Every structure is written in C-alpha cells, then in structure tokens.
Coordinates of C-alpha atoms in Angstrom, one line a residue:
X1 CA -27.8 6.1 16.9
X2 CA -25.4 6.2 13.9
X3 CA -25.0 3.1 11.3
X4 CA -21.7 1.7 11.5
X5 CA -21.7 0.9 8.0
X6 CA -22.8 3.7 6.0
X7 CA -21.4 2.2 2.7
X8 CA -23.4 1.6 -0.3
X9 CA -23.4 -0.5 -3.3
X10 CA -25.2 -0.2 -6.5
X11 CA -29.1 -0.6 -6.0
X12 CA -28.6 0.7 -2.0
X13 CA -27.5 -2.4 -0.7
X14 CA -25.0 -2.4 2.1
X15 CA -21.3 -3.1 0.2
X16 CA -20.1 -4.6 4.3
X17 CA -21.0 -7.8 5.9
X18 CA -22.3 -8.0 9.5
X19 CA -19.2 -7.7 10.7
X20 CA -18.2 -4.4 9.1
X21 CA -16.1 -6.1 6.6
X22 CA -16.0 -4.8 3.3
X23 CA -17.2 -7.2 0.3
X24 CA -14.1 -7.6 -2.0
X25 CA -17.1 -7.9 -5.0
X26 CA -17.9 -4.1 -4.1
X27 CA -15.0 -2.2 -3.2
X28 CA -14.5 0.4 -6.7
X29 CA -11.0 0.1 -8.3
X30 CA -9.8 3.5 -6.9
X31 CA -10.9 2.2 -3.2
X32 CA -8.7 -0.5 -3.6
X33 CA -5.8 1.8 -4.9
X34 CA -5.9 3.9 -2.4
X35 CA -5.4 0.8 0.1
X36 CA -2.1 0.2 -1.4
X37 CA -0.6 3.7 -1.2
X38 CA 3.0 2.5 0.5
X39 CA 2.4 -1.1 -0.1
X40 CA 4.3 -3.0 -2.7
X41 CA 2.2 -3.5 -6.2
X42 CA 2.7 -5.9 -8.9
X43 CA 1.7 -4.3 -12.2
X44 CA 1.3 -6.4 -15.7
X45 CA 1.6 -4.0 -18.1
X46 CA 0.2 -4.3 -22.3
X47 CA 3.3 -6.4 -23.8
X48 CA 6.2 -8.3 -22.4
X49 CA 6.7 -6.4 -19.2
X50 CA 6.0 -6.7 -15.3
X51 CA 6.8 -4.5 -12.7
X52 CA 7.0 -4.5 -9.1
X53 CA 7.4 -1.2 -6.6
X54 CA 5.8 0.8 -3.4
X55 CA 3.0 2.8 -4.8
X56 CA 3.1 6.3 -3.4
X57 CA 0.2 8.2 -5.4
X58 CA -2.3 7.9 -8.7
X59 CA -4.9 9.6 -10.4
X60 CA -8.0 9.1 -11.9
X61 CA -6.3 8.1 -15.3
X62 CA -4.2 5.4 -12.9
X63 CA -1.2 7.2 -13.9
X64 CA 1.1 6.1 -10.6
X65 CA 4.0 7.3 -8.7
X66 CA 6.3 4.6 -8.0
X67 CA 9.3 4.2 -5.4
X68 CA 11.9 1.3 -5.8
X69 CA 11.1 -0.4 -9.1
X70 CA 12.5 -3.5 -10.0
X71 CA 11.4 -4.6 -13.8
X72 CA 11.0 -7.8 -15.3
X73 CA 10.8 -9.0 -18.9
X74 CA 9.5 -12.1 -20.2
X75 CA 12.7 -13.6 -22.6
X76 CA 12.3 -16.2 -25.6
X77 CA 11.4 -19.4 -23.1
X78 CA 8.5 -16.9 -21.5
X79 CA 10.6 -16.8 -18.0
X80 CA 10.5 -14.0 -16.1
X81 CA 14.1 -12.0 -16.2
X82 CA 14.5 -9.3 -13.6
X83 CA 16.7 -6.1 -17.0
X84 CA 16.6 -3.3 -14.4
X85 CA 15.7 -1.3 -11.0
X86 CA 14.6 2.1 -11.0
X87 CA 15.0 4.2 -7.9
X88 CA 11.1 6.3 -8.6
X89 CA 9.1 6.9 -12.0
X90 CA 6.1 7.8 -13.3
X91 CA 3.5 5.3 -15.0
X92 CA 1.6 6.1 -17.4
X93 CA -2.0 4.3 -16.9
X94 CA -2.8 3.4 -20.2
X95 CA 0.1 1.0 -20.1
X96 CA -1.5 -1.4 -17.7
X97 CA -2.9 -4.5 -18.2
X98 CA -3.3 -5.4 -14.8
X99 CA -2.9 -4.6 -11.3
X100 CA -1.9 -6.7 -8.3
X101 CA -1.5 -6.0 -4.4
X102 CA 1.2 -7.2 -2.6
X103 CA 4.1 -6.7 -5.2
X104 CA 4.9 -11.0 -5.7
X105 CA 5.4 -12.2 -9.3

C-alpha cells in the first residue's frame, strides 16, 4: 500500500501531520507561491511602497506577474495612501521586502 504522505522535510522527517495537513514551518517559499497563483497577495516592497493584486505567475528569482494592482504609499504621518491602480505589471523580485497571502493591508 502507498503512503499518503510522501512529503519530506529536511533530515527525512514527514513535513504533514497525521491528518495529511501540511506543517506551515515546512512548506518552501516557492510551495507557498504556487498556492497563491489567482489569489490576491499583499506585497511590502524595499522603501515606502505596498502593493496589493491577483498573482498569476513567478519565477525562481520571484519576479511576479500581477493582475489588478492597486498601490499604496506610505505619506509624511506613515498612513497608508492608495497613488494608483494598474490594470497588470511585471515585478521585479529583488524589490520585495515581503510577501503576504490574502491581499489585506
């Protein structure tokens, strides 16, 4: 008979609990990307900005295809200002700072 849970962690060790749910602690970066493709994604990039779209595709470098982009700038007071929406673009990966499922500032 087959093992349900065939996935492995570092050292062997099964990266799923008993009941075939995956350990958040475990899952690799690009696992968890690939989760999101069509979901919305928030996205702290390196300076002042934020961005929140549907992620549609990304590469090993996390360069990202994003669909209906709203963009947010910090102003002097550090609040959060939405300065423009973009209908798809192209990130560039080394612009990130962080990433965030479910697209909610």
């Amino acid at each position: 008979m087959f093992a349900q849970n065939t996935s492995r962690g570092p050292g062997g060790q099964h990266t799923r609990d008993a009941g075939g749910v995956p350990n958040p602690s475990q899952i690799l970066p690009s696992e968890l990307l690939d989760k999101c493709i069509g979901s919305k994604i928030w996205i702290l990039m390196k300076g002042e900005k934020e961005l929140v779209g549907t992620l549609r595709g990304f590469d090993v470098y996390v360069n990202m295809v994003l669909e209906d982009v709203t963009e947010f700038d910090r102003n002097e007071e550090g609040k959060i200002e939405e300065s423009a929406h973009l209908d798809q673009i192209l990130l560039n990966g080394n612009t990130i700072a962080a990433l965030v499922p479910g697209g909610k500032p």
